[in-house]
Tab-separated table of C-alpha atoms in Angstrom:
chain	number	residue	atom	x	y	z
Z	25	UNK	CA	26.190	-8.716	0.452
Z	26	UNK	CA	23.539	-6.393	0.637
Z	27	UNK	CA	23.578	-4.093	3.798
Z	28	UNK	CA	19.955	-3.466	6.067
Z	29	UNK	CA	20.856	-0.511	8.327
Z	30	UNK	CA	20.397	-1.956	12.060
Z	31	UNK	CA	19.401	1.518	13.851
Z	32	UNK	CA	18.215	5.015	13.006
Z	33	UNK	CA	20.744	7.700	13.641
Z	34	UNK	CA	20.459	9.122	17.740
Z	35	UNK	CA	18.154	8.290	20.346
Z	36	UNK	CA	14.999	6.169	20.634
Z	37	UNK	CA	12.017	7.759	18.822
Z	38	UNK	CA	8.229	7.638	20.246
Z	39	UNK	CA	6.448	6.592	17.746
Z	40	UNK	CA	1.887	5.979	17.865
Z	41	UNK	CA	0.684	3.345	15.643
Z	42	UNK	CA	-2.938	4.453	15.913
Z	43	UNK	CA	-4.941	1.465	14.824
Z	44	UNK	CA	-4.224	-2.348	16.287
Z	45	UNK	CA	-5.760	-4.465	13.801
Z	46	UNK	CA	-4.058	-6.793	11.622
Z	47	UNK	CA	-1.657	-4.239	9.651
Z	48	UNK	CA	-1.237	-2.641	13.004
Z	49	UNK	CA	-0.201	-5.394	14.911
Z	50	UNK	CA	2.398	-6.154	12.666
Z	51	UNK	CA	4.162	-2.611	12.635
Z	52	UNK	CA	4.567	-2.866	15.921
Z	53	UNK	CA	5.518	-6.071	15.849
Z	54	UNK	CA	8.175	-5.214	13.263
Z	55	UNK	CA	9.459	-1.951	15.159
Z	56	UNK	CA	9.130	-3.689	18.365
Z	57	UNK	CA	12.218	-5.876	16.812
Z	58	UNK	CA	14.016	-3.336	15.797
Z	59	UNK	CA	14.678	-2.072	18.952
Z	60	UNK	CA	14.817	1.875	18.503
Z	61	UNK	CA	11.519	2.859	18.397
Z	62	UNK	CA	9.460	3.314	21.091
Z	63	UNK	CA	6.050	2.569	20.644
Z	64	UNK	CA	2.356	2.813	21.715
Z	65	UNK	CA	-0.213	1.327	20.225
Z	66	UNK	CA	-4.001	3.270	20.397
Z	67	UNK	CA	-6.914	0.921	19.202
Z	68	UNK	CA	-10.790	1.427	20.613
Z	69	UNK	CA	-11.623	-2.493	20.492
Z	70	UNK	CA	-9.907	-3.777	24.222
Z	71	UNK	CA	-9.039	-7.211	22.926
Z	72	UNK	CA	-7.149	-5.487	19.888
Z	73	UNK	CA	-5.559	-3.912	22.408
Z	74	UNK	CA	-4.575	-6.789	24.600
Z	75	UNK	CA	-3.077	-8.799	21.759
Z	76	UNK	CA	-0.349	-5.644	21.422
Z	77	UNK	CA	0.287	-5.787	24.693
Z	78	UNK	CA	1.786	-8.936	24.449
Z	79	UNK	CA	4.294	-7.625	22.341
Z	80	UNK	CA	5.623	-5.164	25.210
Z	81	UNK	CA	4.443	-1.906	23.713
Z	82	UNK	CA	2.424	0.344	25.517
Z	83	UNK	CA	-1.025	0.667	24.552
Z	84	UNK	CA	-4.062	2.787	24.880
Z	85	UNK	CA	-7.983	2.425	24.254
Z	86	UNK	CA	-8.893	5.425	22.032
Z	87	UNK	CA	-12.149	6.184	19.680
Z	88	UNK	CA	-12.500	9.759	19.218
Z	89	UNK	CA	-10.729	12.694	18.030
Z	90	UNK	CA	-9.477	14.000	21.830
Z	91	UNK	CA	-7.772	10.558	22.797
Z	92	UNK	CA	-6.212	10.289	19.164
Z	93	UNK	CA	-4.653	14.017	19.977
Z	94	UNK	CA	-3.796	12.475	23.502
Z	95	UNK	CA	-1.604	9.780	21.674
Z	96	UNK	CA	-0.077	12.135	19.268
Z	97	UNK	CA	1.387	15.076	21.180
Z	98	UNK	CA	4.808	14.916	21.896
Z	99	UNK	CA	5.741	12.161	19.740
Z	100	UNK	CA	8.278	11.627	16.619
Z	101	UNK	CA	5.694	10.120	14.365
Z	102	UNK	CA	2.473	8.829	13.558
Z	103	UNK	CA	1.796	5.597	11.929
Z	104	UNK	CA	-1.756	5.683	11.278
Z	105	UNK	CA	-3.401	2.305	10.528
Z	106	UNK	CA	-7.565	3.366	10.927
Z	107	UNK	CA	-10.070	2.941	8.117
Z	108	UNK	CA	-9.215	5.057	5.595
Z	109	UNK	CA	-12.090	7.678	5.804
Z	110	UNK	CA	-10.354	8.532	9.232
Z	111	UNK	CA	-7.008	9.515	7.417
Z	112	UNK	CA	-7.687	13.646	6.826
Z	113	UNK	CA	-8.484	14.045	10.413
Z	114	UNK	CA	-5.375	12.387	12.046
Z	115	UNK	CA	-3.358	14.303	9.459
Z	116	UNK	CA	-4.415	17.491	10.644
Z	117	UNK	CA	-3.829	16.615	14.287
Z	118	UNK	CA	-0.782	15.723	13.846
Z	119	UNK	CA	0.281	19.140	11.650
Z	120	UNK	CA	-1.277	20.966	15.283
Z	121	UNK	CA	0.563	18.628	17.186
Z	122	UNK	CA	4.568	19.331	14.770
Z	123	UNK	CA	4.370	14.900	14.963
Z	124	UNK	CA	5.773	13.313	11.370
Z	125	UNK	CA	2.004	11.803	9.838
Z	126	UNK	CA	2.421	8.310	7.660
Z	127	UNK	CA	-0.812	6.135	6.399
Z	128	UNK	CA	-1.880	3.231	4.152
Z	129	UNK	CA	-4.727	5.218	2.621
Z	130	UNK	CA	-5.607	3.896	-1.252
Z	131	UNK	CA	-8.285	7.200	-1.074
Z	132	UNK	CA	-6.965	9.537	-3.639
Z	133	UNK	CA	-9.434	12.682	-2.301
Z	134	UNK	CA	-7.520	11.779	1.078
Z	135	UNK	CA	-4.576	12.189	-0.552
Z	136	UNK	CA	-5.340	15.394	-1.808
Z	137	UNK	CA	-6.602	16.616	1.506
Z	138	UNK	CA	-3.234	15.799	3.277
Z	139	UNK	CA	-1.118	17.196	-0.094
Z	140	UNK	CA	-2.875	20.588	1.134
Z	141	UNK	CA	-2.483	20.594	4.688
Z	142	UNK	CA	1.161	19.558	3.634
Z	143	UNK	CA	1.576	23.111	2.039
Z	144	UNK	CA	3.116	24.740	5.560
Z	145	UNK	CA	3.656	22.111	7.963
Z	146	UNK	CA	6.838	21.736	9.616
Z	147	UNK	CA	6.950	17.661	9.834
Z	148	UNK	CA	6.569	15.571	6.860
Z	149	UNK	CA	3.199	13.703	5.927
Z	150	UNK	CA	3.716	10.923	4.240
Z	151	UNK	CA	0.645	9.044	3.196
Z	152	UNK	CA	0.652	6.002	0.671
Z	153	UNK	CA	3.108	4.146	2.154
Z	154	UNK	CA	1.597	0.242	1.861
Z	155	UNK	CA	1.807	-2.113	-0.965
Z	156	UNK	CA	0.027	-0.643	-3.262
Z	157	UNK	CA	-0.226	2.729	-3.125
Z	158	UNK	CA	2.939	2.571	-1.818
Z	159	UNK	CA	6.207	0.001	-2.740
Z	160	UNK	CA	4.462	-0.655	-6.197
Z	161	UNK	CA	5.068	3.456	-7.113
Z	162	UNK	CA	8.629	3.167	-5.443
Z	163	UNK	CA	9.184	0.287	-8.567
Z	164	UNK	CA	6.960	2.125	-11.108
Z	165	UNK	CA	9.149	5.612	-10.912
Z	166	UNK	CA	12.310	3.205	-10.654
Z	167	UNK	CA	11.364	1.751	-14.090
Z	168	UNK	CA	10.081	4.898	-15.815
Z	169	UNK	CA	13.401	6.418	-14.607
Z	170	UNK	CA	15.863	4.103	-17.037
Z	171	UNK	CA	13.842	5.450	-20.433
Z	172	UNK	CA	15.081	8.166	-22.292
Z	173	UNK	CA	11.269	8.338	-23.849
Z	174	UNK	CA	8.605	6.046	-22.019
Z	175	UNK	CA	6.227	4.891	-23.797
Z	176	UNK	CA	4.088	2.701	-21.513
Z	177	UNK	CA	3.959	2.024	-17.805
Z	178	UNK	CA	1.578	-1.033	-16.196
Z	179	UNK	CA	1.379	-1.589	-12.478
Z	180	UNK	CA	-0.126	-4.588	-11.465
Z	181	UNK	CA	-0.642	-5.499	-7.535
Z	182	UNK	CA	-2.705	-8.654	-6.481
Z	183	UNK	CA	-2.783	-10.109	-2.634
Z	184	UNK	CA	-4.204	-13.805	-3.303
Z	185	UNK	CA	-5.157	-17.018	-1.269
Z	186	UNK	CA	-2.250	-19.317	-2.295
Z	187	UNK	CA	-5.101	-22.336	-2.051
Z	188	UNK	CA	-7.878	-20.287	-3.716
Z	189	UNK	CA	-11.814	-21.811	-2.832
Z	190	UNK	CA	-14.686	-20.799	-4.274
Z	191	UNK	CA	-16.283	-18.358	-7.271
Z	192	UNK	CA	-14.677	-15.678	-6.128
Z	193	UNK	CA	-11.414	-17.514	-5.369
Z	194	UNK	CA	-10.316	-14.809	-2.779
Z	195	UNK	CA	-9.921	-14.325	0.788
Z	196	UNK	CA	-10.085	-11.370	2.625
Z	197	UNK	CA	-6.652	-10.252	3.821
Z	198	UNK	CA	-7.005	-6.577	4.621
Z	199	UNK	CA	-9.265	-4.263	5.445
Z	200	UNK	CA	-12.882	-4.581	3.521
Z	201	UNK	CA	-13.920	-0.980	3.608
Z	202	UNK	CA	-10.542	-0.316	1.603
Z	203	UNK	CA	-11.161	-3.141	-0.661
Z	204	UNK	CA	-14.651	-1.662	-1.079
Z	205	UNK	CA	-13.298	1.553	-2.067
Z	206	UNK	CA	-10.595	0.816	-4.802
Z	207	UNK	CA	-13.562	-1.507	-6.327
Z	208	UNK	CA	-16.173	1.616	-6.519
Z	209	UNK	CA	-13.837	4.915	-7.047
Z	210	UNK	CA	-12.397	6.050	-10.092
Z	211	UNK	CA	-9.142	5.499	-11.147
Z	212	UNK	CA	-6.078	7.627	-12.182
Z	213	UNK	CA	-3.986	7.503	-15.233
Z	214	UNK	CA	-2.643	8.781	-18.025
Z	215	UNK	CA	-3.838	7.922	-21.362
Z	216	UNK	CA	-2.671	8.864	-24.649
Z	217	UNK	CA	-0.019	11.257	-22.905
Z	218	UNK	CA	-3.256	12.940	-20.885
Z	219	UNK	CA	-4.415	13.034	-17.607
Z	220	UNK	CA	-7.488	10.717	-17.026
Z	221	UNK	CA	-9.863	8.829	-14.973
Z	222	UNK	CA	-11.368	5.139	-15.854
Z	223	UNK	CA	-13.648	3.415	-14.358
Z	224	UNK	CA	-13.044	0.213	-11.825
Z	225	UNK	CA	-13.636	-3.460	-12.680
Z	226	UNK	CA	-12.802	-1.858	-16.128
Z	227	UNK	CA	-9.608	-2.681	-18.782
Z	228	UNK	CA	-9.660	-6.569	-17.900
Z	229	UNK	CA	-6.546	-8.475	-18.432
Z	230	UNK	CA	-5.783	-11.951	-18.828
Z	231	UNK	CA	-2.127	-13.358	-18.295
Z	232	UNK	CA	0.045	-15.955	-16.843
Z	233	UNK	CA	3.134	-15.823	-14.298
Z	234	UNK	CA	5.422	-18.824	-13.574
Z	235	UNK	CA	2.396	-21.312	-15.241
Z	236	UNK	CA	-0.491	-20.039	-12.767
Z	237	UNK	CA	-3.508	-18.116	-14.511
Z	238	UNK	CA	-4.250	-14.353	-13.620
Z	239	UNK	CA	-6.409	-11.402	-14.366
Z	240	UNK	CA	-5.897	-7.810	-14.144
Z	241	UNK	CA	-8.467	-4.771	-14.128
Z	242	UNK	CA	-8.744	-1.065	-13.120
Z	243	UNK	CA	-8.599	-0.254	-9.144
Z	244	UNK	CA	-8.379	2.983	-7.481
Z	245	UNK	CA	-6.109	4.261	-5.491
Z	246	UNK	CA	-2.993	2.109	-6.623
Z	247	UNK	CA	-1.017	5.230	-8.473
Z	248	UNK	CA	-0.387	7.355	-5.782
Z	249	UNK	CA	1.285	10.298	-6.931
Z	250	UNK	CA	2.613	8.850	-10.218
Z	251	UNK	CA	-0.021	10.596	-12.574
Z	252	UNK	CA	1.194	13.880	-11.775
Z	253	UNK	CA	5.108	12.566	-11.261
Z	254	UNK	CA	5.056	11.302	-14.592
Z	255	UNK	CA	2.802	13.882	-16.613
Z	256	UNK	CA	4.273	15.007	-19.914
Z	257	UNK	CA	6.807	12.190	-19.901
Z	258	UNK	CA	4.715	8.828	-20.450
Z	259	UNK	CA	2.122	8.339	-23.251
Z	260	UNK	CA	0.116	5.160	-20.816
Z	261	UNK	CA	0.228	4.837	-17.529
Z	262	UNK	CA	-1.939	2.417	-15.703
Z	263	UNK	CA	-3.058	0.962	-12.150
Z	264	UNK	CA	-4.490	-2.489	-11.880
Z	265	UNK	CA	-4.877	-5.211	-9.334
Z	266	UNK	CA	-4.517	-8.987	-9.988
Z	267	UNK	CA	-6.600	-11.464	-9.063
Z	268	UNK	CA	-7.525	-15.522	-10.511
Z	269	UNK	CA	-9.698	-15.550	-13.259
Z	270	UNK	CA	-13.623	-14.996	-12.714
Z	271	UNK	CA	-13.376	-12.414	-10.061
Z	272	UNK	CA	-13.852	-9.584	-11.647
Z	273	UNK	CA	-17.360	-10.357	-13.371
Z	274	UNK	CA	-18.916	-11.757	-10.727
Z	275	UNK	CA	-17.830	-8.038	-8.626
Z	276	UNK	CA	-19.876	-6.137	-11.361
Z	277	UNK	CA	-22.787	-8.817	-10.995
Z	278	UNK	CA	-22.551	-7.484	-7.205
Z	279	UNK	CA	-22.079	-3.814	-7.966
Z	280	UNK	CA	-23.185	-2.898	-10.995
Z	281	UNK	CA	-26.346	-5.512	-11.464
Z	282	UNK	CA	-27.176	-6.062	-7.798
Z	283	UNK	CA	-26.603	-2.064	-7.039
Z	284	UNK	CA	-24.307	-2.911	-4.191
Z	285	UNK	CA	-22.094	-0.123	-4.505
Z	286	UNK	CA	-24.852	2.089	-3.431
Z	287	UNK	CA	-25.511	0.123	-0.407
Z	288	UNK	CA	-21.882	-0.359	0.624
Z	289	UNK	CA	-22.377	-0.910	4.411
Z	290	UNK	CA	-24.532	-3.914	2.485
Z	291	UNK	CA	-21.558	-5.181	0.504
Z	292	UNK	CA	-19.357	-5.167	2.999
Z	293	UNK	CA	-21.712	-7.557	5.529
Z	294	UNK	CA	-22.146	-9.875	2.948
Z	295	UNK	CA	-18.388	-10.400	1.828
Z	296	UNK	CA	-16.839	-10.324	5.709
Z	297	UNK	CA	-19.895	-13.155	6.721
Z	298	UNK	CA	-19.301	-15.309	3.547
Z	299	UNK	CA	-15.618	-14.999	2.655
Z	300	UNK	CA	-13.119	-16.535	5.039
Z	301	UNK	CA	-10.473	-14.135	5.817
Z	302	UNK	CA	-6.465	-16.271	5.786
Z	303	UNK	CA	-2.726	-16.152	6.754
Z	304	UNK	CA	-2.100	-18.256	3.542
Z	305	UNK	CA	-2.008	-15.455	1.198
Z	306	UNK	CA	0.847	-14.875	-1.591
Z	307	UNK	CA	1.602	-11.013	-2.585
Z	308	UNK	CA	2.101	-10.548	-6.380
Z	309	UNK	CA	3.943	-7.431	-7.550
Z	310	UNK	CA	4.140	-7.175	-11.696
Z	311	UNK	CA	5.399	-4.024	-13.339
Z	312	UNK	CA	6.021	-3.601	-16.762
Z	313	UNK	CA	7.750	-0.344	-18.849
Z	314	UNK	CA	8.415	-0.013	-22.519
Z	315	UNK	CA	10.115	2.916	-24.303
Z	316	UNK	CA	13.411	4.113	-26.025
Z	317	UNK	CA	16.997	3.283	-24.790
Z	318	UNK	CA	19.658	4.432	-26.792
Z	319	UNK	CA	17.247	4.813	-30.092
Z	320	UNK	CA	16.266	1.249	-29.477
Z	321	UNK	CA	12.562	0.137	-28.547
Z	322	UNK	CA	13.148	-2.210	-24.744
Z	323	UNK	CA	11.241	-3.345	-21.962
Z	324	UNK	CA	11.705	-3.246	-18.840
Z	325	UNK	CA	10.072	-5.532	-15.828
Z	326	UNK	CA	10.149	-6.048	-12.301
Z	327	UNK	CA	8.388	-9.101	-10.752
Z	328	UNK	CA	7.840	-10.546	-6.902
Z	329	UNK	CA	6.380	-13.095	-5.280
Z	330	UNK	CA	5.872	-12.904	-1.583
Z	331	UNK	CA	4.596	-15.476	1.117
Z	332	UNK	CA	4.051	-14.837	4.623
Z	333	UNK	CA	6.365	-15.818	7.513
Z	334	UNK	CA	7.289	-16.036	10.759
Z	335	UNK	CA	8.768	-12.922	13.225
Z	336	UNK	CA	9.486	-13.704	16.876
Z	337	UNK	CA	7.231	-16.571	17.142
Z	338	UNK	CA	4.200	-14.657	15.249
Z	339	UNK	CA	2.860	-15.926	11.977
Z	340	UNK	CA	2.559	-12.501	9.683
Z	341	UNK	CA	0.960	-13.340	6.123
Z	342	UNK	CA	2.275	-11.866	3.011
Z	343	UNK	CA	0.082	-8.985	3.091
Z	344	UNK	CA	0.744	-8.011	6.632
Z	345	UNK	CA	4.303	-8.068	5.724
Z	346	UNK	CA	4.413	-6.303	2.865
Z	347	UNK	CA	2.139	-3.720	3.436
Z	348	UNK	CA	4.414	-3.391	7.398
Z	349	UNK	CA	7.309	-3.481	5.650
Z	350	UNK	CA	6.262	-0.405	3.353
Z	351	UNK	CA	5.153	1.891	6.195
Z	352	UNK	CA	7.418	1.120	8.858
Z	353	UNK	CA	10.693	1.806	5.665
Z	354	UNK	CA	9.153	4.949	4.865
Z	355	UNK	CA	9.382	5.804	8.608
Z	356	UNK	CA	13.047	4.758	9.052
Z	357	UNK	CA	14.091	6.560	6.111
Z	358	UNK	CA	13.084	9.794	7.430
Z	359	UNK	CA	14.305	8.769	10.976
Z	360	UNK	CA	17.279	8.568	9.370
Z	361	UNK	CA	17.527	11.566	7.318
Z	362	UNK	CA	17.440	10.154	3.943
Z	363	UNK	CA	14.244	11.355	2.364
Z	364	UNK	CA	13.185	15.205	3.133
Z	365	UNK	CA	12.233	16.249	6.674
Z	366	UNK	CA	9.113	18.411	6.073
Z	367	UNK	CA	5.983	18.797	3.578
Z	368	UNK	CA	4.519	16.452	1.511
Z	369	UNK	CA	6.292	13.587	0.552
Z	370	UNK	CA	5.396	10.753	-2.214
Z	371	UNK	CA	6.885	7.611	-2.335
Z	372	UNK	CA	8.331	8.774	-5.600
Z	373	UNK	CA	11.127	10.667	-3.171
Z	374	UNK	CA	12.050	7.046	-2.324
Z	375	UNK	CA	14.794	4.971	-4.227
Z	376	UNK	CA	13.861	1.522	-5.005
Z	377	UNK	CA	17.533	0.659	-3.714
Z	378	UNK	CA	17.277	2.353	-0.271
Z	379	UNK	CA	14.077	0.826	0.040
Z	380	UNK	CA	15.075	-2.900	-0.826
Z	381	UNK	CA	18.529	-1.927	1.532
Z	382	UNK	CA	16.390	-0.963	4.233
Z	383	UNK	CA	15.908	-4.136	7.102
Z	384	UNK	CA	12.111	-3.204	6.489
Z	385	UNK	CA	12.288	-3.234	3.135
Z	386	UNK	CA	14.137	-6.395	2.892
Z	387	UNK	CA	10.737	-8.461	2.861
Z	388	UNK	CA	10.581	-7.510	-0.354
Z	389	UNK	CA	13.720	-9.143	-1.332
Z	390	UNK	CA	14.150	-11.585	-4.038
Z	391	UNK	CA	11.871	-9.936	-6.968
Z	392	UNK	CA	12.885	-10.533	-10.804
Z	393	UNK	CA	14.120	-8.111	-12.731
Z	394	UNK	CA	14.476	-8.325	-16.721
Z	395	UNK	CA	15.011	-6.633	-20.193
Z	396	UNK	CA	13.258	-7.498	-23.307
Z	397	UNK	CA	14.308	-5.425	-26.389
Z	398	UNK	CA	11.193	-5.173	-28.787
Z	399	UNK	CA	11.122	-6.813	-32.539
């Protein structure tokens, strides 16, 4: 039987989750079960705020730079759940304040910001830790790992409606300004053994998972680290999210035709006041490697299917879950010593086993893995 550690090694650790929406409610939530973290929550909207509450965290109403730094001092760790556009400026609080920095961000210039203030801090920052950046990397680098020459490495992430309405046939289940973002920005990845960038909504895929219909195109922000983890060793490497078929042209009628992505305050009116947001949403991981094994041509994949469910009496959906589940892991692994304790750290440092082992982690159980070898 597989073993999910119960408590982090020594006392209680003070922990900010700066950000109560719906991610943010359930990491506290989450740690709040746990039992060895203490926690305060620090949201600017007072109903956010009250909802926490009812959890038995502390809480405090917060909006600016001076009452962030208020909630950060003196504590273990920061679990920063604000819009991502917010994430460079929390970082560097927290390498003034010596306070362990984690985030969600899919913003790769983000990224790069906090990789740099990373160079001489004395606490680790961790950003990327969510779905996807995040666990899908942790599976990506676990795949690429088993190849003696990899040929070929496709992540694909989707978080879906499980009763899909509409053109569209999505829901909101996250934040729009990220969703936004990976649509417009470009996207990492290595092609033909380079570097690269390609463009989003670009690269569509068509295929099919236990009899329902998907497709797949370029997002950004879904890598993480990988292009740089993997350079010299993989000749494709890819990033795209999944979604039911039709999606993807009518988001370039919007963008592209429409001009939407230059008016993306616009955009994002127009999707949160005509697409329902829901808790009936199923998270679908699909990773796929090919390469050489022992002179032999095999693939490798690693498939998951998540639905939401209940903790202590409150309905989480798969997305809250998953994307909880990846943050609040990352911050029991270095609570507990087992991934490095300063500088920069990519979820590539994390082993798909410690994560899955991890009681966080553990909402990820129950994913497929399996071996094709090639004709």
């Amino acid at each position: 039987m597989t073993q999910h550690p119960s408590r982090c090694n020594g006392p209680r650790r003070a922990i900010t989750i700066l950000g109560a929406g719906h991610i943010g409610f359930a990491m506290a939530l989450l740690l709040r079960q746990a039992g060895d973290y203490d926690i305060l929550v620090a949201d600017r909207d007072p109903a956010s705020l009250a909802r926490a509450a009812t959890l038995g965290v502390a809480t405090q109403q917060t909006s600016d730079a001076a009452g962030w730094l208020a909630a950060i001092q003196g504590r273990f760790a920061v679990l920063d759940a604000l819009p991502f556009h917010c994430a460079v400026q929390v970082a560097t609080l927290c390498v003034q304040a010596g306070v362990h920095y984690f985030d969600l961000t899919e913003d790769v210039p983000s990224t790069r910001a906090i990789r740099a203030l990373a160079a001489d801090a004395r606490q680790v920052l961790m950003p990327q830790c969510g779905l996807a950046p995040g666990f899908i990397g942790i599976v990506g680098h676990d795949l690429a790992r088993r190849f003696e020459s990899l040929h070929s490495l496709r992540l694909r992430v989707g978080a879906l409606p499980r009763y899909p309405q509409g053109a569209l046939r999505y829901n909101l289940t996250w934040s729009t300004e990220g969703l936004i973002n990976e649509y417009c920005k470009p996207c990492e990845a290595i092609v033909d053994g380079a570097r690269s960038t390609v463009a989003a909504l670009e690269g569509l895929e068509r295929f099919a998972l236990d009899g329902v219909e998907y497709e797949s195109f370029n997002t950004s922000g879904g890598l993480g680290t990988l292009t740089e983890t993997l350079a010299g060793r993989v000749r494709q490497l890819d990033y795209q999210s999944i979604r039911y078929p039709g999606h993807c042209a009518i988001l370039k009628l919007l963008l592209d035709d429409l001009r939407l992505r230059e008016r993306r305050d616009l955009l994002k009116d127009i999707l949160e006041a005509a697409i329902p947001s829901t808790d009936q949403d199923v998270v679908v991981v699909f990773a796929t490697a090919s390469g050489l094994r022992g002179g032999r041509l095999v693939q490798d994949s690693y498939c998951s299917r998540i639905v939401g469910a209940e903790v202590a009496g409150h309905t989480l959906s798969a997305i809250q879950r998953t994307t909880a589940a990846g943050i609040c892991t990352a911050l029991d692994l270095v609570a507990q010593g087992r991934l490095p304790q300063k500088g920069f750290v990519g979820q590539e440092a994390v082993a798909l086993g410690d994560f899955l082992a991890n009681r966080f982690g553990a909402a990820y159980a129950g994913a497929c893995v399996g071996e094709d070898v090639a004709a």
